[in-house]
Amino acid sequence: MIRNCAGAFNVVYSLFSDLRFSVNGSRSRLNPLPCVDMDVFTLSATANGDAAAAIQEALDAGRPVVITAGTYRIERTILLPSGARIEALDGAVIRLADGACRERDDYLLKNANPAEGDADIEVSGGVWDGNNRGNPRPDGLFADGYTGTMFHFENVDGLRVANLVMQNAEAYHLRATAVRNFTIESIAFASECVRHNNDGIHLGGECSDGVIRDIVGLHAGVTADDLVALNADDALDRNEVRGMRSGPIRRLRIEHLRAEGCHCFVRLLSVYSPIEDVEICDVEGTCTGSAINCDAARGCRVPVFDEADPPFANGVGLLKNVTVRRIRVAKSVADASPLLRLETRCSVFVVEQFTREHDESPDTPTVRIQHVPGTRVTVDGESFVAGDDSFVSHAGTVGRLTLEP
């Protein structure tokens, strides 16, 4: 599945016969700059200073930015206004400087106008390095300061992030909240120093109409948390979550995920706000926790709701019209978490072609369904109504599983 090659950047990963993701080896598949009359700003590694200043000046002037091969130091947050485009060519490494991120609104890059909103932003190519050793989060779950996030997008209509490597994040690699009409594709994650809360692609509330595809961890243990997270609700006062929103998440397609020893492939976190019309397809690899996690953050250090008093009579959250298919996963360590963890109210939740490979935790359930009393569950043709007890299956394959009101 995953081929590890010598060197942090000399990695070639093949997802399908028609897709080859490479770094410093061959040209990446980028859309060419449009053939219109525009003044493209080309950044080359000819100076040792802060590259952010030159990039920002070009973006503020409405110029597309092309970053050529070389290593660039970023000493302040790059702000992307509407229409911004950054294309990093093969061999370009954009690295956060030591001490560049200290405050809650510091990032490697973010959109410029979250209050009024931005539109039509694209970032593609290159290796983007969060330099987590040089930019630590403050101590404490609720401490004010750097959140550890590399890319942050809020209130954007039209976003594309593609064909790049993100590495050495202090917490989340890419966050998006209130983002609409977006594509996040061909993203690889790596880390020389894996941190807690190392989500890959993390969506908060009010995100809709998006595609997330061709996402890969380049070596074992990456990402150390959720490879893809859909958090319609969250503990918004936690350090790494500050700046996000709660709210519905709707109309997403997530496909072609690969990792070895990540914590979780896809989290769907709904407590008050619904997650609707989501398709998850083609997931392969191993994980330390659950492959698909719908636990409503039960047991987290900062709870999102009072488990003794859930917000609805029959549980929490709502997963509506969600389909999960073609999943081939296994546990990489001995752990009690089931591969498919369903603890959220559902209105048509379908799992098809779920296969559990030989793994390191054979006594752990494949499927566990609980905290959804009154839900009609059908597993490979056998139906029952969920009660107060848990349903557990150790089956190696699940052909079709449905949860309905």
CSV table of C-alpha atoms in Angstrom, one decimal:
chain,number,residue,atom,x,y,z
A,1,MET,CA,0.0,0.0,0.0
A,2,ILE,CA,2.6,2.6,1.1
A,3,ARG,CA,6.1,2.7,-0.1
A,4,ASN,CA,8.6,4.5,2.2
A,5,CYS,CA,11.7,5.8,0.4
A,6,ALA,CA,14.8,7.4,1.9
A,7,GLY,CA,14.6,11.1,2.6
A,8,ALA,CA,11.8,13.1,4.0
A,9,PHE,CA,10.8,14.5,0.6
A,10,ASN,CA,11.8,11.7,-1.8
A,11,VAL,CA,8.6,9.9,-1.5
A,12,VAL,CA,6.4,8.4,-4.3
A,13,TYR,CA,3.0,7.1,-3.4
A,14,SER,CA,0.7,5.4,-6.0
A,15,LEU,CA,-3.0,5.4,-5.2
A,16,PHE,CA,-4.3,4.3,-8.5
A,17,SER,CA,-2.9,3.7,-12.0
A,18,ASP,CA,-3.9,7.1,-13.1
A,19,LEU,CA,-2.6,9.1,-10.1
A,20,ARG,CA,1.0,9.3,-9.0
A,21,PHE,CA,1.8,11.7,-6.2
A,22,SER,CA,5.5,12.7,-6.0
A,23,VAL,CA,7.7,15.2,-4.2
A,24,ASN,CA,11.1,16.2,-5.6
A,25,GLY,CA,10.9,13.4,-8.0
A,26,SER,CA,8.6,14.3,-10.9
A,27,ARG,CA,6.3,17.2,-11.9
A,28,SER,CA,3.1,17.3,-9.8
A,29,ARG,CA,-0.2,17.3,-11.6
A,30,LEU,CA,-1.1,21.0,-11.2
A,31,ASN,CA,-3.6,23.0,-13.3
A,32,PRO,CA,-1.6,25.4,-15.4
A,33,LEU,CA,-1.8,29.1,-14.7
A,34,PRO,CA,-4.7,30.5,-16.7
A,35,CYS,CA,-3.7,32.2,-20.0
A,36,VAL,CA,-4.9,35.6,-19.2
A,37,ASP,CA,-3.1,39.0,-18.9
A,38,MET,CA,-1.9,38.9,-15.3
A,39,ASP,CA,1.4,39.8,-13.7
A,40,VAL,CA,2.6,36.6,-12.1
A,41,PHE,CA,5.0,37.0,-9.2
A,42,THR,CA,7.8,34.4,-9.1
A,43,LEU,CA,9.6,33.8,-5.9
A,44,SER,CA,13.1,32.3,-6.0
A,45,ALA,CA,15.3,31.3,-3.1
A,46,THR,CA,18.0,34.0,-3.6
A,47,ALA,CA,17.8,35.6,-0.2
A,48,ASN,CA,17.9,34.4,3.4
A,49,GLY,CA,15.2,36.7,4.8
A,50,ASP,CA,11.5,36.4,5.5
A,51,ALA,CA,9.7,35.2,2.4
A,52,ALA,CA,6.3,36.1,3.8
A,53,ALA,CA,6.8,39.8,3.1
A,54,ALA,CA,7.4,39.3,-0.6
A,55,ILE,CA,4.6,36.8,-0.9
A,56,GLN,CA,2.2,39.1,0.9
A,57,GLU,CA,3.0,42.1,-1.2
A,58,ALA,CA,2.3,40.2,-4.3
A,59,LEU,CA,-1.0,38.8,-3.0
A,60,ASP,CA,-2.2,42.2,-1.8
A,61,ALA,CA,-1.5,43.5,-5.3
A,62,GLY,CA,-3.7,40.8,-6.8
A,63,ARG,CA,-0.8,38.9,-8.4
A,64,PRO,CA,-0.6,35.0,-8.6
A,65,VAL,CA,2.4,33.7,-6.8
A,66,VAL,CA,4.7,31.0,-8.1
A,67,ILE,CA,7.3,29.6,-5.7
A,68,THR,CA,10.3,28.0,-7.3
A,69,ALA,CA,12.5,25.2,-5.9
A,70,GLY,CA,14.3,26.2,-2.7
A,71,THR,CA,13.7,26.5,1.1
A,72,TYR,CA,11.8,29.6,2.3
A,73,ARG,CA,11.4,30.9,5.8
A,74,ILE,CA,8.0,32.3,6.9
A,75,GLU,CA,8.1,34.7,9.8
A,76,ARG,CA,4.5,35.9,9.8
A,77,THR,CA,1.1,34.6,8.7
A,78,ILE,CA,0.5,34.7,5.0
A,79,LEU,CA,-3.0,36.2,4.4
A,80,LEU,CA,-4.9,35.1,1.4
A,81,PRO,CA,-7.4,37.6,0.0
A,82,SER,CA,-10.2,36.7,-2.5
A,83,GLY,CA,-8.8,35.4,-5.7
A,84,ALA,CA,-5.4,34.5,-4.2
A,85,ARG,CA,-3.4,31.8,-5.9
A,86,ILE,CA,-0.1,30.3,-4.7
A,87,GLU,CA,1.6,27.5,-6.7
A,88,ALA,CA,4.7,26.0,-5.3
A,89,LEU,CA,6.8,24.1,-7.8
A,90,ASP,CA,8.7,20.9,-7.3
A,91,GLY,CA,11.5,21.2,-4.7
A,92,ALA,CA,9.9,24.2,-2.9
A,93,VAL,CA,9.8,23.9,0.9
A,94,ILE,CA,7.9,26.6,2.7
A,95,ARG,CA,8.8,26.5,6.4
A,96,LEU,CA,7.5,28.3,9.4
A,97,ALA,CA,10.3,30.2,11.2
A,98,ASP,CA,11.1,29.5,14.9
A,99,GLY,CA,8.8,31.5,17.1
A,100,ALA,CA,6.7,32.8,14.2
A,101,CYS,CA,3.4,31.5,15.8
A,102,ARG,CA,2.7,32.6,19.4
A,103,GLU,CA,-0.9,34.0,19.4
A,104,ARG,CA,-4.3,32.4,18.7
A,105,ASP,CA,-4.6,33.9,15.3
A,106,ASP,CA,-1.1,32.9,14.1
A,107,TYR,CA,-0.9,30.4,11.3
A,108,LEU,CA,1.4,29.5,8.4
A,109,LEU,CA,-1.4,30.8,6.2
A,110,LYS,CA,-5.0,31.8,6.4
A,111,ASN,CA,-7.6,33.6,4.4
A,112,ALA,CA,-7.5,37.4,4.9
A,113,ASN,CA,-11.1,38.4,5.7
A,114,PRO,CA,-13.0,35.8,7.7
A,115,ALA,CA,-15.5,38.4,9.0
A,116,GLU,CA,-16.6,39.6,5.6
A,117,GLY,CA,-15.7,36.4,3.8
A,118,ASP,CA,-13.3,35.5,0.9
A,119,ALA,CA,-13.8,33.6,-2.3
A,120,ASP,CA,-11.9,31.7,-5.0
A,121,ILE,CA,-8.6,30.8,-3.2
A,122,GLU,CA,-6.2,28.2,-4.4
A,123,VAL,CA,-3.0,26.8,-2.9
A,124,SER,CA,-1.1,24.0,-4.7
A,125,GLY,CA,2.2,22.2,-4.7
A,126,GLY,CA,5.3,22.2,-2.6
A,127,VAL,CA,6.1,21.0,0.9
A,128,TRP,CA,4.7,23.1,3.7
A,129,ASP,CA,6.4,22.7,7.1
A,130,GLY,CA,4.8,23.7,10.4
A,131,ASN,CA,8.2,23.4,12.3
A,132,ASN,CA,6.4,22.2,15.5
A,133,ARG,CA,9.7,22.0,17.4
A,134,GLY,CA,10.2,25.8,16.9
A,135,ASN,CA,6.5,26.7,17.4
A,136,PRO,CA,5.0,24.8,20.4
A,137,ARG,CA,1.6,25.3,21.8
A,138,PRO,CA,1.3,26.8,25.3
A,139,ASP,CA,0.7,24.3,28.2
A,140,GLY,CA,-2.8,23.6,29.2
A,141,LEU,CA,-6.0,22.5,27.3
A,142,PHE,CA,-7.5,26.0,27.6
A,143,ALA,CA,-4.4,28.1,27.4
A,144,ASP,CA,-4.5,31.2,25.2
A,145,GLY,CA,-2.0,31.3,22.4
A,146,TYR,CA,-0.9,29.4,19.3
A,147,THR,CA,-3.4,26.7,18.3
A,148,GLY,CA,-0.9,24.6,16.5
A,149,THR,CA,-2.7,24.8,13.1
A,150,MET,CA,-0.8,25.3,9.9
A,151,PHE,CA,-3.6,26.3,7.4
A,152,HIS,CA,-6.8,27.9,8.6
A,153,PHE,CA,-9.8,28.8,6.4
A,154,GLU,CA,-12.9,30.5,7.7
A,155,ASN,CA,-15.9,31.9,5.7
A,156,VAL,CA,-14.6,31.1,2.2
A,157,ASP,CA,-16.7,30.4,-0.8
A,158,GLY,CA,-14.6,28.5,-3.4
A,159,LEU,CA,-11.4,26.9,-2.1
A,160,ARG,CA,-8.9,24.5,-3.6
A,161,VAL,CA,-5.9,23.0,-1.8
A,162,ALA,CA,-4.1,20.4,-3.8
A,163,ASN,CA,-1.0,18.4,-4.6
A,164,LEU,CA,1.1,19.2,-1.6
A,165,VAL,CA,2.8,17.8,1.5
A,166,MET,CA,2.0,19.1,4.9
A,167,GLN,CA,4.5,18.2,7.7
A,168,ASN,CA,5.5,18.8,11.3
A,169,ALA,CA,2.2,20.3,12.4
A,170,GLU,CA,1.9,21.2,16.1
A,171,ALA,CA,-1.8,20.3,16.1
A,172,TYR,CA,-4.1,20.3,13.1
A,173,HIS,CA,-2.6,20.4,9.6
A,174,LEU,CA,-5.6,22.1,7.8
A,175,ARG,CA,-8.7,23.5,9.4
A,176,ALA,CA,-11.8,24.8,7.6
A,177,THR,CA,-15.0,26.2,9.1
A,178,ALA,CA,-17.9,27.9,7.3
A,179,VAL,CA,-16.2,27.0,4.0
A,180,ARG,CA,-18.4,26.2,0.9
A,181,ASN,CA,-17.7,24.8,-2.5
A,182,PHE,CA,-14.3,23.4,-1.8
A,183,THR,CA,-11.9,20.8,-3.0
A,184,ILE,CA,-9.0,19.4,-0.9
A,185,GLU,CA,-7.2,16.7,-2.9
A,186,SER,CA,-3.8,14.9,-3.2
A,187,ILE,CA,-2.6,15.9,0.2
A,188,ALA,CA,0.2,13.9,2.0
A,189,PHE,CA,1.1,14.2,5.7
A,190,ALA,CA,4.5,13.6,7.3
A,191,SER,CA,6.1,14.4,10.6
A,192,GLU,CA,9.6,14.2,12.2
A,193,CYS,CA,8.0,14.9,15.5
A,194,VAL,CA,4.4,13.6,15.9
A,195,ARG,CA,2.2,15.6,18.3
A,196,HIS,CA,-1.1,14.9,20.0
A,197,ASN,CA,-4.2,16.3,18.2
A,198,ASN,CA,-2.4,15.9,14.8
A,199,ASP,CA,-5.6,15.9,12.7
A,200,GLY,CA,-5.0,16.0,9.0
A,201,ILE,CA,-8.0,17.6,7.4
A,202,HIS,CA,-10.3,19.0,10.1
A,203,LEU,CA,-13.7,20.5,9.2
A,204,GLY,CA,-15.7,22.5,11.7
A,205,GLY,CA,-19.3,23.6,11.5
A,206,GLU,CA,-21.0,25.3,8.6
A,207,CYS,CA,-19.0,23.5,5.9
A,208,SER,CA,-20.8,22.4,2.8
A,209,ASP,CA,-20.5,21.2,-0.8
A,210,GLY,CA,-17.0,19.8,-0.8
A,211,VAL,CA,-14.7,17.1,-1.9
A,212,ILE,CA,-11.8,15.6,0.1
A,213,ARG,CA,-9.9,12.9,-1.8
A,214,ASP,CA,-6.5,11.3,-2.2
A,215,ILE,CA,-5.3,11.8,1.3
A,216,VAL,CA,-2.3,9.8,2.6
A,217,GLY,CA,0.0,9.4,5.6
A,218,LEU,CA,3.5,9.1,4.2
A,219,HIS,CA,4.8,6.9,7.1
A,220,ALA,CA,3.5,4.9,10.0
A,221,GLY,CA,1.8,6.8,12.8
A,222,VAL,CA,0.7,9.8,10.7
A,223,THR,CA,-1.7,11.3,11.4
A,224,ALA,CA,-1.6,10.8,15.1
A,225,ASP,CA,-5.3,11.8,15.4
A,226,ASP,CA,-8.0,11.9,12.8
A,227,LEU,CA,-6.9,11.7,9.2
A,228,VAL,CA,-10.2,13.5,8.3
A,229,ALA,CA,-12.5,15.0,10.9
A,230,LEU,CA,-16.0,16.3,10.4
A,231,ASN,CA,-16.8,18.1,13.7
A,232,ALA,CA,-20.2,19.8,13.5
A,233,ASP,CA,-19.8,20.4,17.2
A,234,ASP,CA,-16.7,20.7,19.4
A,235,ALA,CA,-15.3,22.0,22.6
A,236,LEU,CA,-14.7,25.5,21.1
A,237,ASP,CA,-12.7,26.8,24.1
A,238,ARG,CA,-10.0,24.2,23.8
A,239,ASN,CA,-6.7,25.6,22.6
A,240,GLU,CA,-6.4,23.8,19.3
A,241,VAL,CA,-10.1,24.4,18.5
A,242,ARG,CA,-10.2,28.1,19.0
A,243,GLY,CA,-11.3,30.0,15.9
A,244,MET,CA,-13.7,27.2,14.8
A,245,ARG,CA,-17.5,27.2,14.7
A,246,SER,CA,-20.2,24.7,15.4
A,247,GLY,CA,-23.0,24.1,12.9
A,248,PRO,CA,-24.3,21.8,10.3
A,249,ILE,CA,-22.0,20.0,7.8
A,250,ARG,CA,-23.6,19.0,4.5
A,251,ARG,CA,-23.0,17.5,1.1
A,252,LEU,CA,-19.5,16.1,1.2
A,253,ARG,CA,-17.7,13.4,-0.7
A,254,ILE,CA,-14.6,11.8,1.0
A,255,GLU,CA,-12.7,9.2,-1.0
A,256,HIS,CA,-9.3,7.5,-1.4
A,257,LEU,CA,-7.8,7.6,2.1
A,258,ARG,CA,-4.6,5.7,2.9
A,259,ALA,CA,-2.5,5.5,6.1
A,260,GLU,CA,-0.7,3.0,8.3
A,261,GLY,CA,-1.1,3.4,12.1
A,262,CYS,CA,-3.1,6.6,12.0
A,263,HIS,CA,-5.4,7.1,15.0
A,264,CYS,CA,-8.6,7.2,13.0
A,265,PHE,CA,-9.5,7.5,9.4
A,266,VAL,CA,-12.7,9.5,9.6
A,267,ARG,CA,-14.4,11.1,12.6
A,268,LEU,CA,-18.1,12.3,12.4
A,269,LEU,CA,-18.7,14.4,15.5
A,270,SER,CA,-22.3,15.5,15.9
A,271,VAL,CA,-24.0,16.4,19.2
A,272,TYR,CA,-26.4,19.2,18.5
A,273,SER,CA,-25.8,20.0,14.8
A,274,PRO,CA,-26.5,17.5,12.0
A,275,ILE,CA,-24.0,16.0,9.5
A,276,GLU,CA,-26.0,15.3,6.3
A,277,ASP,CA,-25.5,13.9,2.8
A,278,VAL,CA,-22.0,12.6,3.2
A,279,GLU,CA,-20.4,9.8,1.2
A,280,ILE,CA,-17.1,8.1,2.4
A,281,CYS,CA,-15.6,5.7,-0.1
A,282,ASP,CA,-12.4,3.7,-0.5
A,283,VAL,CA,-10.4,3.7,2.8
A,284,GLU,CA,-7.5,1.4,3.2
A,285,GLY,CA,-4.8,0.9,5.9
A,286,THR,CA,-4.4,0.4,9.6
A,287,CYS,CA,-5.4,2.5,12.7
A,288,THR,CA,-4.8,2.5,16.4
A,289,GLY,CA,-8.3,3.5,17.3
A,290,SER,CA,-11.5,3.4,15.2
A,291,ALA,CA,-11.5,3.5,11.4
A,292,ILE,CA,-14.9,5.3,11.4
A,293,ASN,CA,-15.6,7.1,14.7
A,294,CYS,CA,-19.1,8.4,15.5
A,295,ASP,CA,-18.7,8.5,19.3
A,296,ALA,CA,-19.9,12.1,19.9
A,297,ALA,CA,-16.6,12.7,21.7
A,298,ARG,CA,-17.5,10.5,24.6
A,299,GLY,CA,-14.6,10.0,26.9
A,300,CYS,CA,-12.7,13.0,25.6
A,301,ARG,CA,-10.7,15.1,28.1
A,302,VAL,CA,-13.1,18.0,27.4
A,303,PRO,CA,-16.6,16.7,26.9
A,304,VAL,CA,-18.9,18.3,24.3
A,305,PHE,CA,-22.1,17.3,26.3
A,306,ASP,CA,-23.1,15.9,29.6
A,307,GLU,CA,-23.3,12.1,29.2
A,308,ALA,CA,-25.7,11.9,32.1
A,309,ASP,CA,-28.1,14.3,30.4
A,310,PRO,CA,-27.9,14.0,26.6
A,311,PRO,CA,-29.5,16.7,24.5
A,312,PHE,CA,-32.2,14.4,23.0
A,313,ALA,CA,-34.3,11.7,24.5
A,314,ASN,CA,-32.8,9.0,22.3
A,315,GLY,CA,-29.2,10.1,22.3
A,316,VAL,CA,-27.1,12.8,20.7
A,317,GLY,CA,-26.4,14.3,17.3
A,318,LEU,CA,-27.8,13.3,13.9
A,319,LEU,CA,-26.1,11.6,11.0
A,320,LYS,CA,-28.5,11.8,8.1
A,321,ASN,CA,-28.0,10.2,4.7
A,322,VAL,CA,-24.4,9.0,5.3
A,323,THR,CA,-22.9,6.2,3.2
A,324,VAL,CA,-19.6,4.4,4.0
A,325,ARG,CA,-18.4,1.9,1.5
A,326,ARG,CA,-15.3,0.0,0.4
A,327,ILE,CA,-13.4,0.1,3.7
A,328,ARG,CA,-10.4,-2.3,4.1
A,329,VAL,CA,-8.8,-1.7,7.5
A,330,ALA,CA,-7.2,-3.4,10.4
A,331,LYS,CA,-5.9,-2.5,13.9
A,332,SER,CA,-2.2,-1.7,14.1
A,333,VAL,CA,-2.0,-2.1,17.9
A,334,ALA,CA,-3.9,-3.8,20.7
A,335,ASP,CA,-6.7,-1.4,21.6
A,336,ALA,CA,-10.3,-1.7,22.8
A,337,SER,CA,-11.9,0.7,20.3
A,338,PRO,CA,-14.0,-1.0,17.6
A,339,LEU,CA,-13.2,-0.3,14.0
A,340,LEU,CA,-16.7,0.9,13.3
A,341,ARG,CA,-18.0,2.9,16.3
A,342,LEU,CA,-21.6,4.1,16.1
A,343,GLU,CA,-22.9,6.1,19.1
A,344,THR,CA,-24.8,8.9,17.4
A,345,ARG,CA,-28.5,9.1,16.3
A,346,CYS,CA,-28.9,8.2,12.6
A,347,SER,CA,-31.4,8.8,9.9
A,348,VAL,CA,-30.3,6.5,7.1
A,349,PHE,CA,-26.6,5.6,7.8
A,350,VAL,CA,-25.4,2.9,5.5
A,351,VAL,CA,-22.2,0.8,5.6
A,352,GLU,CA,-21.3,-1.4,2.6
A,353,GLN,CA,-18.3,-3.6,1.8
A,354,PHE,CA,-16.5,-3.2,5.1
A,355,THR,CA,-13.6,-5.6,5.4
A,356,ARG,CA,-11.4,-6.2,8.4
A,357,GLU,CA,-8.0,-7.5,7.6
A,358,HIS,CA,-5.8,-9.6,9.9
A,359,ASP,CA,-4.7,-7.2,12.7
A,360,GLU,CA,-2.9,-6.8,16.0
A,361,SER,CA,-6.1,-6.7,18.1
A,362,PRO,CA,-8.2,-9.7,17.1
A,363,ASP,CA,-10.3,-9.6,20.3
A,364,THR,CA,-11.5,-6.0,19.6
A,365,PRO,CA,-15.0,-5.8,18.0
A,366,THR,CA,-15.3,-4.9,14.3
A,367,VAL,CA,-18.6,-3.1,15.0
A,368,ARG,CA,-20.1,-1.6,18.2
A,369,ILE,CA,-23.4,0.2,18.2
A,370,GLN,CA,-24.7,1.8,21.4
A,371,HIS,CA,-26.4,4.8,22.9
A,372,VAL,CA,-29.0,4.8,20.1
A,373,PRO,CA,-32.2,3.2,21.6
A,374,GLY,CA,-35.1,2.8,19.2
A,375,THR,CA,-32.9,2.8,16.1
A,376,ARG,CA,-33.6,0.0,13.6
A,377,VAL,CA,-30.4,-1.8,12.8
A,378,THR,CA,-30.0,-4.2,9.9
A,379,VAL,CA,-26.8,-6.2,9.5
A,380,ASP,CA,-26.5,-8.4,6.4
A,381,GLY,CA,-30.2,-9.0,6.3
A,382,GLU,CA,-30.9,-9.5,10.0
A,383,SER,CA,-32.8,-6.7,11.7
A,384,PHE,CA,-33.5,-5.6,15.2
A,385,VAL,CA,-34.3,-2.5,17.2
A,386,ALA,CA,-31.5,-1.2,19.3
A,387,GLY,CA,-32.1,-1.1,23.0
A,388,ASP,CA,-30.0,0.0,26.0
A,389,ASP,CA,-27.4,-2.7,25.5
A,390,SER,CA,-24.6,-2.6,23.0
A,391,PHE,CA,-24.6,-4.5,19.8
A,392,VAL,CA,-21.2,-6.0,19.1
A,393,SER,CA,-19.9,-7.9,16.0
A,394,HIS,CA,-16.5,-9.5,15.4
A,395,ALA,CA,-17.3,-10.3,11.8
A,396,GLY,CA,-14.4,-10.1,9.3
A,397,THR,CA,-16.7,-8.6,6.7
A,398,VAL,CA,-19.9,-6.6,6.8
A,399,GLY,CA,-21.7,-6.7,3.5
A,400,ARG,CA,-24.3,-4.1,4.4
A,401,LEU,CA,-25.3,-2.4,7.6
A,402,THR,CA,-28.0,0.2,8.0
A,403,LEU,CA,-29.3,2.3,10.9
A,404,GLU,CA,-32.6,4.0,10.5
A,405,PRO,CA,-35.2,5.7,12.8
